[in-house]
Coordinates of C-alpha atoms in Angstrom, one line a residue:
X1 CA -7.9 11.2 56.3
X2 CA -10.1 10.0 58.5
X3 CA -12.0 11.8 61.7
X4 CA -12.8 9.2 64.3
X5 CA -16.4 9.8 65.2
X6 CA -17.9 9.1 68.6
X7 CA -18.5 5.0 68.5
X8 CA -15.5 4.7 66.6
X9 CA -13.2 4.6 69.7
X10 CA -9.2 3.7 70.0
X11 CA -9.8 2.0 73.2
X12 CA -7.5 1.7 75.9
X13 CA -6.7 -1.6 76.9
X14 CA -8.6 -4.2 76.2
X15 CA -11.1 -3.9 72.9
X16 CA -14.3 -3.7 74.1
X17 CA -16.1 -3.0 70.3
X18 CA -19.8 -4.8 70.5
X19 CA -19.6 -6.0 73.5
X20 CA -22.2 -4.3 75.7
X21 CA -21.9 -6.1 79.0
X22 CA -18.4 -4.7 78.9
X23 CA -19.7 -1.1 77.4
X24 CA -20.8 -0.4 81.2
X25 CA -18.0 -0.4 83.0
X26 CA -17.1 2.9 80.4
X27 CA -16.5 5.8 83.3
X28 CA -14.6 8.5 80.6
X29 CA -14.0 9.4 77.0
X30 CA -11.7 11.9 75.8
X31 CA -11.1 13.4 72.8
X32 CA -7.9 14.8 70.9
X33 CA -6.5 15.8 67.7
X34 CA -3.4 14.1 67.3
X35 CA -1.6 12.7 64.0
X36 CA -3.2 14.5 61.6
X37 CA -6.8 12.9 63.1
X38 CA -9.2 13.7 66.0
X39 CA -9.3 10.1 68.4
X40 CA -11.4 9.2 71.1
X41 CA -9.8 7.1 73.8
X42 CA -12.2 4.8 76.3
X43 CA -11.4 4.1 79.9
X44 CA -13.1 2.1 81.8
X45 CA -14.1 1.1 85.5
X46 CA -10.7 -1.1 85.4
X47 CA -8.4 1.6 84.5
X48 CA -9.1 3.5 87.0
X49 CA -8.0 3.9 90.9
X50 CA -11.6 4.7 93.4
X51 CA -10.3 7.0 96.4
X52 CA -12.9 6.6 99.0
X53 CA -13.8 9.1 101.8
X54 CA -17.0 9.5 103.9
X55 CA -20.3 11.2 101.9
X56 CA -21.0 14.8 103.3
X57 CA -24.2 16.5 102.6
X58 CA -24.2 20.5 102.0
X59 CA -27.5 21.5 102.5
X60 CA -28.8 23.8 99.8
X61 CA -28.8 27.8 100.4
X62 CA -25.9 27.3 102.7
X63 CA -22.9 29.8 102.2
X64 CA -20.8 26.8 101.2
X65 CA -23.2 25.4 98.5
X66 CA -23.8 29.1 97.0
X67 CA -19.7 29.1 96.8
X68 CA -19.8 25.9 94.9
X69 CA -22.2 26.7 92.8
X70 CA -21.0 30.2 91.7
X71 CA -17.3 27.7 91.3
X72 CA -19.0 25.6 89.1
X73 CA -20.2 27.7 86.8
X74 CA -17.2 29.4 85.9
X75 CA -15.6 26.2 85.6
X76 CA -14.8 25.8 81.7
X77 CA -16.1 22.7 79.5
X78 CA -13.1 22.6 77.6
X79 CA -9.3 22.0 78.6
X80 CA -7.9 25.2 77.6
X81 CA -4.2 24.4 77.1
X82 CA -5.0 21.5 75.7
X83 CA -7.0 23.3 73.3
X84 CA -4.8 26.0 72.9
X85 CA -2.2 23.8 71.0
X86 CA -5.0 20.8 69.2
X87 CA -6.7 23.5 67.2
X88 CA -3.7 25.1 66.3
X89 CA -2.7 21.6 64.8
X90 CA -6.0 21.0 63.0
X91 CA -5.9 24.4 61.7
X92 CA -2.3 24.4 60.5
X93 CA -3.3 20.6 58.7
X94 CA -6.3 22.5 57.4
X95 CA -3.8 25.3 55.8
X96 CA -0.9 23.1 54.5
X97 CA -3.8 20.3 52.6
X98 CA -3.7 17.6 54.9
X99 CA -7.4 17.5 56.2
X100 CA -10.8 19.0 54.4
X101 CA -12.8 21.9 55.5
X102 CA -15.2 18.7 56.3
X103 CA -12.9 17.2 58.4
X104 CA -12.2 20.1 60.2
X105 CA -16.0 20.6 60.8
X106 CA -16.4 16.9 62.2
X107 CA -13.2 17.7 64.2
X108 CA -14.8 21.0 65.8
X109 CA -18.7 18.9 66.4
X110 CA -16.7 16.1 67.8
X111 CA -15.0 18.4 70.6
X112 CA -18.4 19.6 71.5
X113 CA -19.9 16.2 72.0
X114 CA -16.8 15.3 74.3
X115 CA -17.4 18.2 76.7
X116 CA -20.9 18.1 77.3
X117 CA -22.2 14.8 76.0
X118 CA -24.4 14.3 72.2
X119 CA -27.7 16.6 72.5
X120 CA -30.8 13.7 74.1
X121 CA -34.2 14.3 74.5
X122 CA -34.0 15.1 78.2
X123 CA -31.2 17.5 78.0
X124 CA -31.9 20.2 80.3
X125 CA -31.3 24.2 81.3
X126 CA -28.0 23.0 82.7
X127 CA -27.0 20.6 79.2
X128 CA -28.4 23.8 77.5
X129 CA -26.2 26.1 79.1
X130 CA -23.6 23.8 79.4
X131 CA -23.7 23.7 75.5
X132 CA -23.4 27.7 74.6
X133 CA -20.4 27.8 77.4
X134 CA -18.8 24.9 74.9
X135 CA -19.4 26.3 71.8
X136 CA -18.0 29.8 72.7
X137 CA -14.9 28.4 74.1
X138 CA -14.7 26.7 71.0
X139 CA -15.1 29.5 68.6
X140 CA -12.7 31.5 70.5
X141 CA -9.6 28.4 70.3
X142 CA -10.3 27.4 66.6
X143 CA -10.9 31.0 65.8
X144 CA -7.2 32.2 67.6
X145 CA -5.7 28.7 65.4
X146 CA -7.3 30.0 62.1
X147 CA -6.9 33.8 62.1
X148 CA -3.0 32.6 63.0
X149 CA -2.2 29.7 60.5
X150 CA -3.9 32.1 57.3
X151 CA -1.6 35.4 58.6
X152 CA 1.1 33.0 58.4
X153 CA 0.5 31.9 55.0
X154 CA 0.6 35.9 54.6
X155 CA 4.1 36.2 55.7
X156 CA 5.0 33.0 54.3
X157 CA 4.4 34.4 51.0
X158 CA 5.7 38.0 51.6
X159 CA 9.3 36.1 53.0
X160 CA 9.2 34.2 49.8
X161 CA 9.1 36.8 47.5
X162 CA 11.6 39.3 48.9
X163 CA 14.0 37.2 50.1
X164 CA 14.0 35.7 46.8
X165 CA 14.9 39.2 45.4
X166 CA 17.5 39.7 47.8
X167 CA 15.7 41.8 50.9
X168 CA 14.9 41.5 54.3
X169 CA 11.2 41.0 55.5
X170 CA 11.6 43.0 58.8
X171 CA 11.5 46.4 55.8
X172 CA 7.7 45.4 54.5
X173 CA 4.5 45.8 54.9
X174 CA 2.4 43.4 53.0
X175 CA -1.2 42.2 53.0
X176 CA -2.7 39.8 50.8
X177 CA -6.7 39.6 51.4
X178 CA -7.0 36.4 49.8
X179 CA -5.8 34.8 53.4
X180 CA -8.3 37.2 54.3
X181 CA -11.3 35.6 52.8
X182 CA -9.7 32.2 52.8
X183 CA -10.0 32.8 56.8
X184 CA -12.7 34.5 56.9
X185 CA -14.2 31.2 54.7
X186 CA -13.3 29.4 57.9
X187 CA -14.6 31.6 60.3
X188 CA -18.1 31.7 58.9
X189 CA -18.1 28.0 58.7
X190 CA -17.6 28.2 62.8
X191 CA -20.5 30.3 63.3
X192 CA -22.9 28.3 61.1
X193 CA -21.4 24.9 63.2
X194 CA -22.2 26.3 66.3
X195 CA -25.6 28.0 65.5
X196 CA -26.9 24.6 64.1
X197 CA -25.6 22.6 67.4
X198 CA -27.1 24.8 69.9
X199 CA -30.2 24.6 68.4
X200 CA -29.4 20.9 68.2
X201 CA -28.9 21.1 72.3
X202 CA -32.0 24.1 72.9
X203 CA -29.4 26.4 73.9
X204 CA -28.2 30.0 73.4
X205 CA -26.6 31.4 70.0
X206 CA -23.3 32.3 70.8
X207 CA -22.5 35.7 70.9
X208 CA -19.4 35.8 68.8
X209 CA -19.0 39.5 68.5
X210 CA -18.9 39.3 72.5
X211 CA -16.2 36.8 71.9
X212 CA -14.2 38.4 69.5
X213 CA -14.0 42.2 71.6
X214 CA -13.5 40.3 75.0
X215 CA -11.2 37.1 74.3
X216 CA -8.4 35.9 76.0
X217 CA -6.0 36.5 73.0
X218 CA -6.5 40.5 72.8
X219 CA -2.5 41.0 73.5
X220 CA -1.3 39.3 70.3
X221 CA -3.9 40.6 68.0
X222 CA -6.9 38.8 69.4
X223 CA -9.4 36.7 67.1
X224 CA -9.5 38.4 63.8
X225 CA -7.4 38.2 60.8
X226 CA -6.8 42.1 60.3
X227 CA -6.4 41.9 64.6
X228 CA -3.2 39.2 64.1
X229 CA -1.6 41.0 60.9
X230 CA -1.5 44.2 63.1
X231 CA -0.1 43.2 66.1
X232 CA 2.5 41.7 63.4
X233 CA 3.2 44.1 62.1
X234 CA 3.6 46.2 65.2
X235 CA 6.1 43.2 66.4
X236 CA 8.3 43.5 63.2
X237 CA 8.6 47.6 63.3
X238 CA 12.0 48.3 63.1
X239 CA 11.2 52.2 62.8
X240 CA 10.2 52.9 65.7
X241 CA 6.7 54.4 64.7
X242 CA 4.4 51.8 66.7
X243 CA 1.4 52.0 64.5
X244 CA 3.4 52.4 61.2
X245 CA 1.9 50.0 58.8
X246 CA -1.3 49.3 60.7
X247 CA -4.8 48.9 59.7
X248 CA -6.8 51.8 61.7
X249 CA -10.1 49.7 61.8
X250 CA -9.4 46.1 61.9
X251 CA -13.5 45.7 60.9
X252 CA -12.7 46.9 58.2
X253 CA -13.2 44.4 55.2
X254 CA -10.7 44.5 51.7
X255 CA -12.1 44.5 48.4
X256 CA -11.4 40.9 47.3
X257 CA -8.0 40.8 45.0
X258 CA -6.4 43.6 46.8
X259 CA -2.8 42.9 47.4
X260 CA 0.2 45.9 48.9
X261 CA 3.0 45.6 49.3
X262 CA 5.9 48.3 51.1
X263 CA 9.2 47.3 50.7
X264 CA 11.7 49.8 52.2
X265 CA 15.4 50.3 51.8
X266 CA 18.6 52.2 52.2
X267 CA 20.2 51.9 48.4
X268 CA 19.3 48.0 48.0
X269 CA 16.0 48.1 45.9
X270 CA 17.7 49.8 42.6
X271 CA 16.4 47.5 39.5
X272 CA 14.3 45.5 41.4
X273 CA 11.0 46.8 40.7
X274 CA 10.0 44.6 37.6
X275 CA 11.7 41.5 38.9
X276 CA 9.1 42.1 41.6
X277 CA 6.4 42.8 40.0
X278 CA 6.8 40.0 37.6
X279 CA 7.3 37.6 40.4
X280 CA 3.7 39.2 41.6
X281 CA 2.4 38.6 38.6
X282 CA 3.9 34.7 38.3
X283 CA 1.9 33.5 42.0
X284 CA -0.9 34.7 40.2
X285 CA -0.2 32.8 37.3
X286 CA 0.4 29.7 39.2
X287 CA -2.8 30.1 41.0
X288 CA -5.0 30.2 37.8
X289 CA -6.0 33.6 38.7
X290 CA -6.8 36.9 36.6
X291 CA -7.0 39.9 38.6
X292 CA -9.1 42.4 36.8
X293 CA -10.3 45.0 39.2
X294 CA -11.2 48.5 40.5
X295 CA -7.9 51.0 41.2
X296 CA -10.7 53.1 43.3
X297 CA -11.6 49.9 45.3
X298 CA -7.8 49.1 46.3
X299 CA -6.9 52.9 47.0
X300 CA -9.8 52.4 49.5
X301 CA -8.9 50.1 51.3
X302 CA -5.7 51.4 51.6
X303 CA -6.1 54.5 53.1
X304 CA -6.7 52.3 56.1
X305 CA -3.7 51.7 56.3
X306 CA -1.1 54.1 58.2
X307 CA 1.9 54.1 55.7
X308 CA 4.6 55.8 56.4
X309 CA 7.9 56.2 55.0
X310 CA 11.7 57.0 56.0
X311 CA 12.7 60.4 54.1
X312 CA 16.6 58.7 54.4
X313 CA 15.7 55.6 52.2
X314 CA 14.3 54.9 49.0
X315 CA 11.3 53.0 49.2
X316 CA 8.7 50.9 46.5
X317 CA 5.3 49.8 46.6
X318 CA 3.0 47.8 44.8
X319 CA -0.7 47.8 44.9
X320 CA -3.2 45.4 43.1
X321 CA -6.5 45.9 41.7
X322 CA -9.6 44.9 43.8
X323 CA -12.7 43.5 42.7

């Protein structure tokens, strides 16, 4: 897979590759993740239609200018819907194997060089705020994409292994924190990326606990994998309870190999319990992994949750050691 880096351009048009009389005329490059790669395309003085009107001066202090100006800075570097549905693609290519966590970092530098321009020499305040505006918007997107695609691998795997025993996944509650720490993995990786490049451009650290408490996304489960699986869960309640099944502090971080899962039923779950647990036991198997763990750790955790049961139906549940 390859990640099309900055002078590696799809150019539209006419190929203008080492020629740099023609490399002038360049007015715009954009940047987009499309077919399983990010590609720059290059358009140039040609391609584009001039719309002339007389020049107008607005003198500085004016009420006009300080309007502008206050505009301008809440303008955002980054085309949000665009963005809204490109990181979701890299992220979901990330989750099913088809790019690296590599590529994904090139993919995440690459949009940040594309909104602002690569970090110079004579960058200044404005680059350098310019830069930490980029970055958050970027940590929030990718961030909303990755806490997303790893919860579905969470239901993708909960669906798999009761339907293929015969029961509904709307009757569940189940939680696997390896997606947790495989996005959390991810997430990490984000903050390092965008640390190192605004020190690269002499701007601000993002502030990404700001980012996470205040985004955008807060009405289906924000930016944080425990965030996502609760509003999930609160989406699939079919009891009625509201917060039934939810996690009460979604800071708060599993023991690594904790696994629970609820299944709930009216008369359907009779002699299913080891066909269950066996098939539990099999995804480990398939993974390579041996879960030897704390019962303490995994009760933990678990009182975060807020279980609750029907007294009208019978009901099983499964809980795995945690590290």
């Amino acid at each position: 897979m390859v990640v099309a880096g900055v002078t590696n351009t799809n150019v539209t048009g006419t190929e203008v590759q080492n020629n740099a009389g023609v490399q002038k005329d360049i007015v715009l490059k954009t940047y987009s993740y499309k077919d399983g790669k990010g590609q720059e395309t290059t358009y140039h003085t040609k391609d584009m239609v001039e719309i002339s009107m007389e020049s107008y001066t607005i003198p500085m202090g004016c009420e006009t200018y300080e309007k502008l100006k206050y505009q301008m800075n809440k303008m955002p570097c980054l085309p949000h819907n665009k963005m809204f549905y490109e990181t979701y693609d890299v992220m979901k290519d990330f989750y099913d194997g088809k790019i690296s966590k590599e590529e994904v970092e090139n993919i995440f530098k690459e949009y940040c060089y594309h909104a602002i321009g690569e970090p110079s020499e004579s960058d200044g305040v404005y680059k350098q705020q310019r830069a930490t505006q980029a970055l958050s918007e970027l940590y929030e997107f990718f961030s909303r994409a990755n806490t997303r695609c790893a919860n579905d691998l969470n239901t993708q795997e909960a669906k798999k292994l009761l339907e293929g025993n015969g029961l509904g996944f709307s009757r569940s509650i189940y939680y696997n924190s390896d997606y947790y720490y495989r996005c959390e993995e991810m997430q990490e990786m984000f903050r390092t990326i965008a640390d190192e490049l605004a020190d690269t451009y002499g701007g601000e650290h993002v502030d990404f606990k700001y980012v996470e408490e205040n985004t955008k996304f807060t009405l289906d489960g924000g930016i944080t994998f425990n965030g996502v699986w609760n509003y999930r869960v609160w989406a699939s309640d079919h009891k009625g309870y509201g917060s039934a099944g939810k996690i009460k502090d979604v800071n708060a971080v599993p023991p690594r190999g904790f696994l629970y899962c609820s299944i709930s039923g009216y008369g359907t779950l009779e002699g299913k319990a080891s066909k269950i647990r066996a098939d539990l036991e099999k995804m480990d198997q398939d993974r390579n992994i041996r879960r030897e763990g704390s019962y303490e750790k995994a009760a933990g955790f678990l009182s975060q949750f807020d279980i609750r049961h029907e007294y009208r139906g019978d009901y099983l549940e499964f809980l795995r050691m945690a590290e």
